[in-house]
Structures are given as structure tokens and as C-alpha cells.
Coordinates of C-alpha atoms in Angstrom, one line a residue:
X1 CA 9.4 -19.2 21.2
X2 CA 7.5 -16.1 21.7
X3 CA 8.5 -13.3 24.1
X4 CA 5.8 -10.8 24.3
X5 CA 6.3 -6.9 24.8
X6 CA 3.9 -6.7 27.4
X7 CA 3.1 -6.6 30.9
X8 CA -0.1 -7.8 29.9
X9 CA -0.3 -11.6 29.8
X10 CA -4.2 -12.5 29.7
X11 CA -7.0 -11.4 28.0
X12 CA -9.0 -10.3 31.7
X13 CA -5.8 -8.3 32.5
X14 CA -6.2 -6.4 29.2
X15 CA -10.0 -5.3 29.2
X16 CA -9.6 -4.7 32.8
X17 CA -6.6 -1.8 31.7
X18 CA -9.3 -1.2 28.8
X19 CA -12.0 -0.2 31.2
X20 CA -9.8 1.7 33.2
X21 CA -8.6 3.7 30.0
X22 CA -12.1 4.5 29.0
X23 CA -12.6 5.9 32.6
X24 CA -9.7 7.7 32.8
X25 CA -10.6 9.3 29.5
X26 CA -14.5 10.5 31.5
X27 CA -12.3 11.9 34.3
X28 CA -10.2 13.9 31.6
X29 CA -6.6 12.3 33.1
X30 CA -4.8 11.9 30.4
X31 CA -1.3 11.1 32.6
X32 CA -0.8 7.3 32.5
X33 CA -0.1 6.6 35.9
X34 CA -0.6 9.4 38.4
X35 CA 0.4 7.7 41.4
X36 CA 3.7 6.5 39.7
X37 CA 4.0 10.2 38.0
X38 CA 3.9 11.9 41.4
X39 CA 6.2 9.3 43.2
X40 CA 8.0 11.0 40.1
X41 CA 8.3 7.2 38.2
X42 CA 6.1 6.8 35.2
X43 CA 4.8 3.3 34.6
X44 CA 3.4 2.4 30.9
X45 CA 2.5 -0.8 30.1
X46 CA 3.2 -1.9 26.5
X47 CA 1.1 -3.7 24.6
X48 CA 1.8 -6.1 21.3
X49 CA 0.6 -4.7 18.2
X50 CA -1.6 -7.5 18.0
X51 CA -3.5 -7.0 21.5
X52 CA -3.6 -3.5 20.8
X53 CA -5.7 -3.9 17.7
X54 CA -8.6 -5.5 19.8
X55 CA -9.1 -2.2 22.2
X56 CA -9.8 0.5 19.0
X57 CA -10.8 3.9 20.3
X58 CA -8.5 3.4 23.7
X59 CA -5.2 5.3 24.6
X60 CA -2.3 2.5 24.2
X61 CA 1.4 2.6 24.7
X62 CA 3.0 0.7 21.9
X63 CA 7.1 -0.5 21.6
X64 CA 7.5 -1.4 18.0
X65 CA 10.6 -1.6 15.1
X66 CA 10.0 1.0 12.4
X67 CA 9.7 -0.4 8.8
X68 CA 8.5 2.1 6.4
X69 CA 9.4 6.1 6.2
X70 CA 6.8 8.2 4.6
X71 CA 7.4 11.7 3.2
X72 CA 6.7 14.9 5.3
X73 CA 3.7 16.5 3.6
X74 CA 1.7 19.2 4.4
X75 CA -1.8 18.3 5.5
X76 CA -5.0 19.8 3.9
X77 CA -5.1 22.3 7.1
X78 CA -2.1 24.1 8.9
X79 CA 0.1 20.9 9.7
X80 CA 2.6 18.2 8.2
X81 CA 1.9 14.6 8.4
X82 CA 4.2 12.3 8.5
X83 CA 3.3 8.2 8.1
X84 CA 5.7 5.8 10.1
X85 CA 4.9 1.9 9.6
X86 CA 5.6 0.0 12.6
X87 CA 5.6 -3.8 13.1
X88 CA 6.8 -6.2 16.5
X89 CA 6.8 -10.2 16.8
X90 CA 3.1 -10.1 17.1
X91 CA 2.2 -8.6 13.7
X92 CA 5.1 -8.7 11.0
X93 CA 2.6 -7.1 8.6
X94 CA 2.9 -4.0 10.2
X95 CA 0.8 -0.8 11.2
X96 CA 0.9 2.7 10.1
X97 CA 1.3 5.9 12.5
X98 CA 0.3 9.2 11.6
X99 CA 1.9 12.1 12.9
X100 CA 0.9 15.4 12.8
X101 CA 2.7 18.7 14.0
X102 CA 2.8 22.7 13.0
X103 CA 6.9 22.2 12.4
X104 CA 8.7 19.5 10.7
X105 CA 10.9 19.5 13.1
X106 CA 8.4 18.0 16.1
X107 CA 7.8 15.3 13.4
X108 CA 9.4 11.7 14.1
X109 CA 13.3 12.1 12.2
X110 CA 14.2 8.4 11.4
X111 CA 17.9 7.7 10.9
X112 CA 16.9 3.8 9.3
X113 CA 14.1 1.5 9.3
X114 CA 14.9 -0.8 11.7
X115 CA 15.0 1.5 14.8
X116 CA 12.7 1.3 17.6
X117 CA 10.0 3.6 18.4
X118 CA 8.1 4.4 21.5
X119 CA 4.7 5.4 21.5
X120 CA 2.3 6.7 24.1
X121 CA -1.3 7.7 24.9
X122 CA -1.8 6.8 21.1
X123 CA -5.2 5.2 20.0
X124 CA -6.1 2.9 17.8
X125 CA -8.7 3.9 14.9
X126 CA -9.9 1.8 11.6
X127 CA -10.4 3.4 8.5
X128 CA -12.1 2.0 5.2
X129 CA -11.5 -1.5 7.1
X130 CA -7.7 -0.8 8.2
X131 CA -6.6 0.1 11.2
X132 CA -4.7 2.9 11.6
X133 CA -2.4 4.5 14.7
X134 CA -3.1 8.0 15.8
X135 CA -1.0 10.6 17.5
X136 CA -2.9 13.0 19.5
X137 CA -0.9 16.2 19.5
X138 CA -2.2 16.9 22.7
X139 CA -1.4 13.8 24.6
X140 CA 0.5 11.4 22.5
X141 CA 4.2 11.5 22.7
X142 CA 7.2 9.5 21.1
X143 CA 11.0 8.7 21.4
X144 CA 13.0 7.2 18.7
X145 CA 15.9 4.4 19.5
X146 CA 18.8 3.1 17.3
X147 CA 17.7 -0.6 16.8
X148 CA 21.0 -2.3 16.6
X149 CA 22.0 -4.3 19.5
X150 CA 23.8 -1.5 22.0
X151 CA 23.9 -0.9 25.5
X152 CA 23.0 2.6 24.9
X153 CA 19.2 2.7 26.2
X154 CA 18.9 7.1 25.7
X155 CA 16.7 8.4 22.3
X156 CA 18.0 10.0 20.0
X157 CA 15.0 11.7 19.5
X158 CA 12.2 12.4 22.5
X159 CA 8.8 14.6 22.0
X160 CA 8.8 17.0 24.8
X161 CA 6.0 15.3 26.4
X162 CA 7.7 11.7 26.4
X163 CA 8.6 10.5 29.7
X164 CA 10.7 6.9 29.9
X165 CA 10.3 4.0 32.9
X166 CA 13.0 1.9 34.1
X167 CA 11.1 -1.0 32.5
X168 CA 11.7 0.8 29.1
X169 CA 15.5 -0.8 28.7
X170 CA 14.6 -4.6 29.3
X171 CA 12.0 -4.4 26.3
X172 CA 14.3 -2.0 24.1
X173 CA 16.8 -5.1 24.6
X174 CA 14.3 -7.7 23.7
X175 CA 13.2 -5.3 20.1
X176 CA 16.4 -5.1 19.5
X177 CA 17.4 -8.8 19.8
X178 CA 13.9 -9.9 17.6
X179 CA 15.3 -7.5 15.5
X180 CA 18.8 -9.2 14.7
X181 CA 16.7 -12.4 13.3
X182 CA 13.9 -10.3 11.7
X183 CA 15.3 -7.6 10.1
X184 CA 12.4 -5.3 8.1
X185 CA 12.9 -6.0 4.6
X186 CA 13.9 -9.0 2.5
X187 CA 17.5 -8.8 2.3
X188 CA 17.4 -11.9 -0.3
X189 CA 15.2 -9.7 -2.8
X190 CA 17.7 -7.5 -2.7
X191 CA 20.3 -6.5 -5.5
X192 CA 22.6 -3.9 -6.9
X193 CA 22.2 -2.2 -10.4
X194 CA 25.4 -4.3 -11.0
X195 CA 23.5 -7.4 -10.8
X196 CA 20.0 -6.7 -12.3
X197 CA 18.1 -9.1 -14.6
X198 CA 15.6 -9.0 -17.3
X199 CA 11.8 -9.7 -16.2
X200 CA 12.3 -10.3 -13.1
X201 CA 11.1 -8.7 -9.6
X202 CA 13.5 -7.4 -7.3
X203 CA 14.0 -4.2 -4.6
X204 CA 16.5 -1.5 -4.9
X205 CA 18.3 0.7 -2.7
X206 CA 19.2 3.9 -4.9
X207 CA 19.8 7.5 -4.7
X208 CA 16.8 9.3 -6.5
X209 CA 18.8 11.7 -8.7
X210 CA 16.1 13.2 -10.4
X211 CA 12.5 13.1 -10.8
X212 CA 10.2 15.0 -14.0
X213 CA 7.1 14.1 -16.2
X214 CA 7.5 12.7 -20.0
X215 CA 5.2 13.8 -22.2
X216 CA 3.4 10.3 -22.5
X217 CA 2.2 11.7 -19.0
X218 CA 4.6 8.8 -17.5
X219 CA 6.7 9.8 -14.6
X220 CA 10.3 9.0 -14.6
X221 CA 12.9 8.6 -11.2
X222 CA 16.6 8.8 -12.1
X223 CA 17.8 6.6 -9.9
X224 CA 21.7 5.5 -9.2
X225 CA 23.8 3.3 -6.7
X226 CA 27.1 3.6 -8.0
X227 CA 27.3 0.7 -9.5
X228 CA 27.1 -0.3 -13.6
X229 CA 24.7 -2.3 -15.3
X230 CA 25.2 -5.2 -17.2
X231 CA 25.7 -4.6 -20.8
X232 CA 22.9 -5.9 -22.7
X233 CA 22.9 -8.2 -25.9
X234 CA 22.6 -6.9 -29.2
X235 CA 21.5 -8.4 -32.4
X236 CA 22.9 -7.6 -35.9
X237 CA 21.6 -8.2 -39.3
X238 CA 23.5 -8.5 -42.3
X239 CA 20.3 -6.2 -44.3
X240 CA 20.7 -2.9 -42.1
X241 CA 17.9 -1.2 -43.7
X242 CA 15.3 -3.7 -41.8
X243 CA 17.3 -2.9 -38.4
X244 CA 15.3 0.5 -36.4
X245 CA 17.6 2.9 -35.6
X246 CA 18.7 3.0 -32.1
X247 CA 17.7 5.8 -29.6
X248 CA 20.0 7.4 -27.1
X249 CA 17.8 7.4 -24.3
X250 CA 14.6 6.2 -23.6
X251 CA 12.8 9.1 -22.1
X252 CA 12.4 11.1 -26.2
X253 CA 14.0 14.2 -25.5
X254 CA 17.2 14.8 -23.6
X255 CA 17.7 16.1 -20.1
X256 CA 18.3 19.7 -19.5
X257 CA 22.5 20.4 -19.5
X258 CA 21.6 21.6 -16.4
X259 CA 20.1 18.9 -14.9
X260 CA 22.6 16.3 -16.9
X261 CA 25.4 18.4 -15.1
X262 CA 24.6 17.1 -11.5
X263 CA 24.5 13.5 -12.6
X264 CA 27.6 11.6 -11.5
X265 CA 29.9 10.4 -13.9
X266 CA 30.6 7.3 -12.4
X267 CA 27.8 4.5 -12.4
X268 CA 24.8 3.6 -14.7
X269 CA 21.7 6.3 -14.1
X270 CA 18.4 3.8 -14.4
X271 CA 15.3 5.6 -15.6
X272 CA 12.1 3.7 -13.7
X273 CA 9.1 4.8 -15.0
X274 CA 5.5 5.0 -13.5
X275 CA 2.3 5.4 -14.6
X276 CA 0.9 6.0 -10.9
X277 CA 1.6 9.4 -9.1
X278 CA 2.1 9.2 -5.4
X279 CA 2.7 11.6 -2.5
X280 CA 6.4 10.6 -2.6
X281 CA 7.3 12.2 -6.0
X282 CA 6.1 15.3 -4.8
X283 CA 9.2 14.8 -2.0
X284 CA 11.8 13.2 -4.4
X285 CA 11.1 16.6 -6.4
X286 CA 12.4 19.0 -4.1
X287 CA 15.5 17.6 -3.0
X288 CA 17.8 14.3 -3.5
X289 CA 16.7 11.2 -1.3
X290 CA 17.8 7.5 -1.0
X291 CA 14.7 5.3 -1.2
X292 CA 14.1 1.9 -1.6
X293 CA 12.0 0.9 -4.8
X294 CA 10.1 -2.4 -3.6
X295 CA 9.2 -5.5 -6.0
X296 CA 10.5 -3.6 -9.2
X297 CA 11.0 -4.8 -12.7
X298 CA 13.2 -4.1 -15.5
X299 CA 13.8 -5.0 -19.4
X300 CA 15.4 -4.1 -22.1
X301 CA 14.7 -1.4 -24.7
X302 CA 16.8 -0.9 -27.7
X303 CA 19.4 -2.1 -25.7
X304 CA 19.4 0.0 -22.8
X305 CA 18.1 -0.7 -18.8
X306 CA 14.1 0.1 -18.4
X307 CA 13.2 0.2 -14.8
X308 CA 9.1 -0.1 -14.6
X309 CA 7.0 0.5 -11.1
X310 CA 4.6 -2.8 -11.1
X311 CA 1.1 -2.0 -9.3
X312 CA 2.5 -3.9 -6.2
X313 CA 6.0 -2.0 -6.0
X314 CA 6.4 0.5 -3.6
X315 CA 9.0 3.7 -2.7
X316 CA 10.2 4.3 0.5
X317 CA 12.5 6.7 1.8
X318 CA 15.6 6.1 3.5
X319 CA 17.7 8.6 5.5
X320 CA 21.7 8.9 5.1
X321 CA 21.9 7.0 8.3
X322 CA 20.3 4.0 6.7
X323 CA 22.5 0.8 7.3
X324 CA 21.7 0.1 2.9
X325 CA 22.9 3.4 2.3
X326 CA 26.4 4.0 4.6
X327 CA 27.3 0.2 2.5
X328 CA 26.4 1.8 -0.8
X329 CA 28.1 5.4 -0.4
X330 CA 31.6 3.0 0.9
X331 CA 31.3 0.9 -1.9
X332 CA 31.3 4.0 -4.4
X333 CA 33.9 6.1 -2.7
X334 CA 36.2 3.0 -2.8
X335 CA 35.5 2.6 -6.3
X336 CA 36.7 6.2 -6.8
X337 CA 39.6 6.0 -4.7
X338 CA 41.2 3.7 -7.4
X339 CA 41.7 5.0 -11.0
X340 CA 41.4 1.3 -12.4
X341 CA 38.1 0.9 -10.8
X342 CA 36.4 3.8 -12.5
X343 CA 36.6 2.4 -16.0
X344 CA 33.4 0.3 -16.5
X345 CA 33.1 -3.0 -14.5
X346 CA 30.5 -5.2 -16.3
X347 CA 30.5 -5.7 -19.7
X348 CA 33.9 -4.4 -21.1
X349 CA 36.3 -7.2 -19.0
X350 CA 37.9 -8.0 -22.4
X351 CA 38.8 -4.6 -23.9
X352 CA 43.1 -5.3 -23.5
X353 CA 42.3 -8.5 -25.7
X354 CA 40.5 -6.1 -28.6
X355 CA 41.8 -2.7 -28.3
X356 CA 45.3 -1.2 -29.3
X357 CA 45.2 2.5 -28.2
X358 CA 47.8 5.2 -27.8
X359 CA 48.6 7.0 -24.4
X360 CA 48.3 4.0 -22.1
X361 CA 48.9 5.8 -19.5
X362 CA 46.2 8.1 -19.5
X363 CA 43.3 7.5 -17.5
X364 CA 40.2 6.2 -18.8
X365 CA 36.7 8.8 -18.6
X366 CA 33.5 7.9 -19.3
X367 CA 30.7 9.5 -21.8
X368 CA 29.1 11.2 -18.8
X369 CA 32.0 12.8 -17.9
X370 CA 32.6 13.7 -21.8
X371 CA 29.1 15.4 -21.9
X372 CA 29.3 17.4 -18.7
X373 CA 32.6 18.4 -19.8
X374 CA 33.2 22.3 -19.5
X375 CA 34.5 23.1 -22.7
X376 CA 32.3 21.3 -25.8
X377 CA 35.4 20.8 -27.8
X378 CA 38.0 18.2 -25.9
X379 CA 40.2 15.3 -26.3
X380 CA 39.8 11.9 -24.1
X381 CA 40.0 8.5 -23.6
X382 CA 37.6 6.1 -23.1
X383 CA 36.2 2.5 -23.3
X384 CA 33.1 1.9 -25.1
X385 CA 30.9 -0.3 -27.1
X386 CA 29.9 0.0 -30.0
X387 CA 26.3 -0.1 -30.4
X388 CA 25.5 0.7 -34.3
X389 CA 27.1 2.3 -37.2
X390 CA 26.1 3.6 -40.4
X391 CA 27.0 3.1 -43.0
X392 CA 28.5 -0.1 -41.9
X393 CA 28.6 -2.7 -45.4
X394 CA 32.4 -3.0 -46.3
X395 CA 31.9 -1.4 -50.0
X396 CA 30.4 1.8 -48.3
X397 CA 33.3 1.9 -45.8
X398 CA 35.4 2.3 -48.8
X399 CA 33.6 5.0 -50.2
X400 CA 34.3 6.9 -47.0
X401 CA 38.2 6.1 -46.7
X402 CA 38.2 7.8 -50.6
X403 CA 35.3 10.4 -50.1
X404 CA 34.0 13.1 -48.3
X405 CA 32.1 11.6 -46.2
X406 CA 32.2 9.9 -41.8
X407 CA 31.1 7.0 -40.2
X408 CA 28.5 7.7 -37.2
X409 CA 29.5 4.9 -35.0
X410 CA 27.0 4.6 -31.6
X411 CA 28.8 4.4 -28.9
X412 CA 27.9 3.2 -25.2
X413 CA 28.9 2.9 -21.6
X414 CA 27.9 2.3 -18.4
X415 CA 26.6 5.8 -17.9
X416 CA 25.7 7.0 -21.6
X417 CA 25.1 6.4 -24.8
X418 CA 26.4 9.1 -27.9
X419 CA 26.7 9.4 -31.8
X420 CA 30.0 10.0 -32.5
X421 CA 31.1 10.8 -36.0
X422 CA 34.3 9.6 -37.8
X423 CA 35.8 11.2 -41.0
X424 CA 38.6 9.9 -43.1
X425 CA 41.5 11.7 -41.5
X426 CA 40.7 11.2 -38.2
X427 CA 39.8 7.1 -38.0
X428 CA 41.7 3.6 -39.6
X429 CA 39.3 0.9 -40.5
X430 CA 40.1 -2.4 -40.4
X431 CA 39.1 -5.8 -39.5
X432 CA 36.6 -6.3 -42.5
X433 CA 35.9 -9.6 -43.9
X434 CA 36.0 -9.9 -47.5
X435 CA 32.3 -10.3 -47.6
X436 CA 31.9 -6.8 -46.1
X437 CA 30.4 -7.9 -43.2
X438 CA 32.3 -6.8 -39.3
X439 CA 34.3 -10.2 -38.7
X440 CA 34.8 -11.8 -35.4
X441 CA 37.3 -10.0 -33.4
X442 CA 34.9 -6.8 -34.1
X443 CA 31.6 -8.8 -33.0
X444 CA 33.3 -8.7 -29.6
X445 CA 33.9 -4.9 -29.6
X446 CA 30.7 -4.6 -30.7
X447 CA 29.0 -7.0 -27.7
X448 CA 26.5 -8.3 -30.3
X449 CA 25.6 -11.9 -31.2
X450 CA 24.6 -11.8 -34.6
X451 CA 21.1 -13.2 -35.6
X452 CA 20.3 -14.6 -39.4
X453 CA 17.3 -13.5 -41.3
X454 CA 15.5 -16.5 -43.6

């Protein structure tokens, strides 16, 4: 059934309230209701997106949901813009709203997509074919609602010009309840960093870590949830010389220490890379936001987690109050609460069926935490896979038990991958077939499925 927003049932009621509008304008009244304003009740009468659209170029008073949060920027003049997208019952799609104002701080602060906006004295306008929402700074005002069903009816946030009616609550009630059935964004596309797949197309609510330019000219968002990634498969040849050696990172040189430093340790950091610059990196640059990365895509690359910005995704910002990210940030600092649950979660459920390791009781750290540590030289524990090695033919193992020489074992986690470099006195190897080849029990440590060459 559809309940509209408006007092405006029929097409002859609305170009009647047109024509009036359009006069008003002449006479230079820009209040919406002066008899109800000096009986000191203001009346507005709020039209649907959709019945809105066919009146461009005519102040309009518009009761919407918000769905999209742009980035403050500055404007090519004096002001900062800020772009809202807006949608109700009568047009899911949406509309954007333009805000402009001398101080960030008169600018719309959205807690979450999904809360309710009013809007007033705001006009309609089409540009390049789309239609647009303006905000006069002189007439226009706004007051921002939580949208979640509440019996609290005040805004958190009012422009000083914004003045409420008593008819105000029963539509906030009715937003709010469309709102409970058609919450912005698909939920189902949806997922975790825990529970990414390969090729496929998916959105992700993330904290944008970090943000910088490789020198392919591709742009690259650091992006974390707190969760780890699934291990990926490997596969092994018997003739190693054919096999490419295996990066450490994706990106061809290494962060800064200093940026590496305010990564967490806990969780798997994806790189998402984009050929396309938008408005939004220039945001994400300057501080650390939550965002939601729409219709993404990731593979694998040597083994580790690509992220890739399709021509159809999207980023949009989310604020600390975002429904999305108070789940995510309880999720992690339950994680953290428990020792057991910081070890990796994904890929190494196994590890007390292959590993035999002194100090049990010691707690496990990861790689991250290993290369942010303090002092370079340090002992730990950890749980790992391992990725590659070299040498690794059973006859050159040997060589290296009676030599001078170490195994450079690669080494991987949720969070990091490392070279790390055994010598004689400091490693035992064992578990070699005859043939010189890593036998069974090791294939698991390794995580690889081995592939045969013809």
C-alpha cells in the first residue's frame, strides 16, 4: 500500500500550491505561510520526491531518508559543499542535495544514512538531464532526525532558520516506519573481509586506514574491518626454478614505518585499488573515515587479497554513529577482549594438529605486531603459513644442516607477510620424504595443494 508524505493528494491541488509559489516568489515572501507564521504556527506542506520533480524552478518542502554522505569540500569560491542523497517511498532511486555554507559547521552532520532529513524553501533544478536539489543559503533551511523508530520527534541538528509544525511528527513516524522495511542499502550484498570471495561483486563497510598514489599512477585505500581474510590456495611445483618468486605486498614498495606503525595489528589490511580519482580521496587523505565501498571486487594475486574499484562501485562515507560501524567496532573490541581470539581465525583452524612448539602458554602475536615492534631485535610467538621457501629440494636442505648457509622460509598471516631466514643452529628440519619433496603433514602447514607439471 502506498502512504504518501503529502498533504497534497491531486495533481490540481499541486499546480494550484505551484502557482501560488511562483507568486509568492514576485511578491519577494519567502516565509511559507505568513498567516500561520504570525498566529506563530508554521504550516509546510511536504511533497513526495516524485511530485516534487514535476514543479522544477519552485520553492518545495521535502521529508526524505538520507542514503548517501558526500565529503565536505571546499567550493571553487569562498564556501564548502556538501552533497546529501535523499530518497522516500515515491522514488527509491534517490536525489541529491547540495549544501553550501561559509563554515563546516552550518553544513548537514549526518550521524548514519538512514536518518531523516527535513528540508525547506528548497528548489528543484536539472542539470545535464538530472535533477538536482538546491539549498538557498538565504531561504532554505534543514533539520536532521535519527531514523530509527523512537518517540523522540526533536532534531538533532536544526539550521537556524528551520522552524517545525505539529504535523512534522505524524510524517517523521510514517519515514521512520517505511524505513524499518526499506532500509538504504542492500544488506544481502553485504559481507565482512572474513567472508570475501574471488570474482565476485560485493559492498564493504571498512575503516579507510590509509590512502596514497603507486607509482603505476593507481590509487590505493587501505581499508580494514577487523576481521581476517580467508587464506588463499597455493600451488607448488616439484621444479622450483619455473615457480615466480612471491612478493610481499602488492603495492611494489613498502609503506613508510611510519605510516605501517598506525596500522592495527589485529585484522587483515585490504589494499583496493583504483584507476579513477574522485572528490572523496581528497577526504579519506586528511583524516581516517569509515566508508562503504559499493559493488567491489577482489582476486587473488600471488596469493594475497586484491581489492579493485569496478567503474560502477562507489565510496561513501559513513560517520562513527553509523548503525554498520557501532556492529563492526563491538565485534573487534570483543575479539580483543579474549587472548584466544586474536590469533588468526580463517585459515589456520588446524595448527594444534601440525605444530609442536615450546612456551604454550605464551600468547600468540601476529607479523604486524612483529614489524611495528619497538625494538628491531625481539623474540615471539606466532602462527603462520608458510608461503615459499628456498632452497626447499631435500638434498639442498642437507647442505644447509652441514653448511654455512639458512633457509628463507615466507611466512604469512592474516595481517602480513615476511621473509624470515633460518640458519643451522637456530631451526630442526624434518618431515622430508625420501624423494626430497615436503610430504603431507607439511603440505598442510604450508596451505598449498600441489599441482603436477606434464
Amino acid at each position: 500500500m502506498h502512504v504518501s508524505l503529502s498533504h497534497c493528494r491531486t495533481n490540481r491541488t499541486m499546480a494550484a500550491a505551484a502557482a501560488h509559489e511562483r507568486k509568492r516568489q514576485r511578491e519577494g515572501n519567502a516565509a511559507p505561510s505568513t498567516a500561520a507564521a504570525a498566529a506563530g504556527e508554521a504550516q509546510y506542506v511536504y511533497l513526495p520526491i516524485a511530485d516534487a520533480l514535476k514543479v522544477p524552478g519552485v520553492r518545495v518542502c521535502l521529508f526524505a531518508a538520507v542514503s548517501e554522505i558526500g565529503a565536505v569540500v571546499r567550493s571553487r569560491g569562498t564556501d564548502f559543499t556538501l552533497t546529501l542523497r535523499i530518497v522516500d517511498q515515491s522514488r527509491t532511486s534517490g536525489i541529491s542535495v547540495t549544501f553550501f555554507a561559509d563554515n563546516t559547521a552550518l553544513l548537514p552532520c549526518v550521524r548514519s544514512t538512514g536518518d531523516v532529513i527535513s528540508l525547506h524553501n528548497v528548489v528543484i533544478t536539472m542539470h545535464y538531464g538530472e535533477f538536482f536539489v538546491t539549498v538557498n543559503k538565504k531561504f532554505s533551511s534543514f533539520a536532521l532526525f535519527e531514523g530509527k523508530v523512537s518517540t523522540e520527534f526533536r532534531p538533532y541538528q536544526a539550521s537556524m532558520k528551520y522552524h517545525g509544525s505539529k504535523h512534522d511528527d505524524g510524517i517523521l513516524t510514517q519515514t521512520r516506519m517505511w524505513l524499518v522495511y526499506h532500509p538504504p542499502g542492500l544488506k544481502d550484498l553485504e559481507l565482512q573481509l572474513s567472508s570475501i570471495k574471488s570474482d565476485s561483486t560485493f559492498d564493504l563497510v571498512c575503516k579507510v586506514l590509509h590512502v596514497c598514489q603507486a607509482p603505476s599512477g593507481e590509487w590505493i585505500f587501505y581499508v580494514w574491518d577487523g576481521t581476517d581474510a580467508p587464506t588463499t590456495e597455493f600451488q607448488t611445483f616439484s621444479d622450483t626454478e619455473a615457480v615466480p618468486s612471491v612478493p610481499l605486498h602488492l603495492e611494489g614498495a613498502p609503506l613508510p614505518r611510519e605510516v605501517l606503525c598506525t596500522l592495527p595489528c589485529i585484522g587483515t589490511v585490504l589494499r583496493v585499488f583504483t584507476n579513477k580519482f574522485s572528490k572523496e580521496i581528497l577526504h579519506l587523505q586528511k583524516d581516517i573515515y569509515w566508508a562503504r565501498f559499493c559493488n567491489i571486487t577482489c582476486k587473488h594475486e600471488f596469493g594475497i587479497w586484491k581489492g579493485t574499484l569496478l567503474p560502477s562501485s562507489r565510496v561513501r562515507l559513513l560517520s562513527n554513529e553509523d548503525g554498520s560501524v557501532v556492529e563492526r567496532s563491538k565485534m573487534y573490541d570483543s575479539r580483543c577482549a579474549i587472548q584466544v581470539h586474536r590469533q588468526p581465525m580463517a585459515g589456520l583452524h588446524k595448527a594444534p594438529d601440525i605444530t609442536d612448539v615450546e612456551y604454550k602458554r605464551a600468547g600468540y602475536t601476529t607479523l604486524m605486531e612483529s614489524l611495528t615492534h619497538g625494538q628491531v631485535t625481539h623474540k615471539f610467538k606466532t602462527l603462520v603459513r608458510i608461503v615459499a621457501a628456498y632452497p626447499c629440494q631435500g638434498n639442498d636442505l642437507h647442505s644447509l644442516v652441514t653448511g654455512n648457509y639458512c633457509l628463507r622460509l615466507t611466512l604469512e598471516d592474516p595481517t602480513a607477510r615476511i621473509h624470515a631466514y633460518v640458519h643451522k643452529e637456530d631451526g630442526i628440519f624434518r618431515r622430508f620424504s625420501h624423494s626430497g619433496r615436503v610430504d603431507q603433514k607439511d603440505e598442510q602447514a604450508f596451505g598449498c595443494s600441489r599441482a603436477r607439471r606434464s
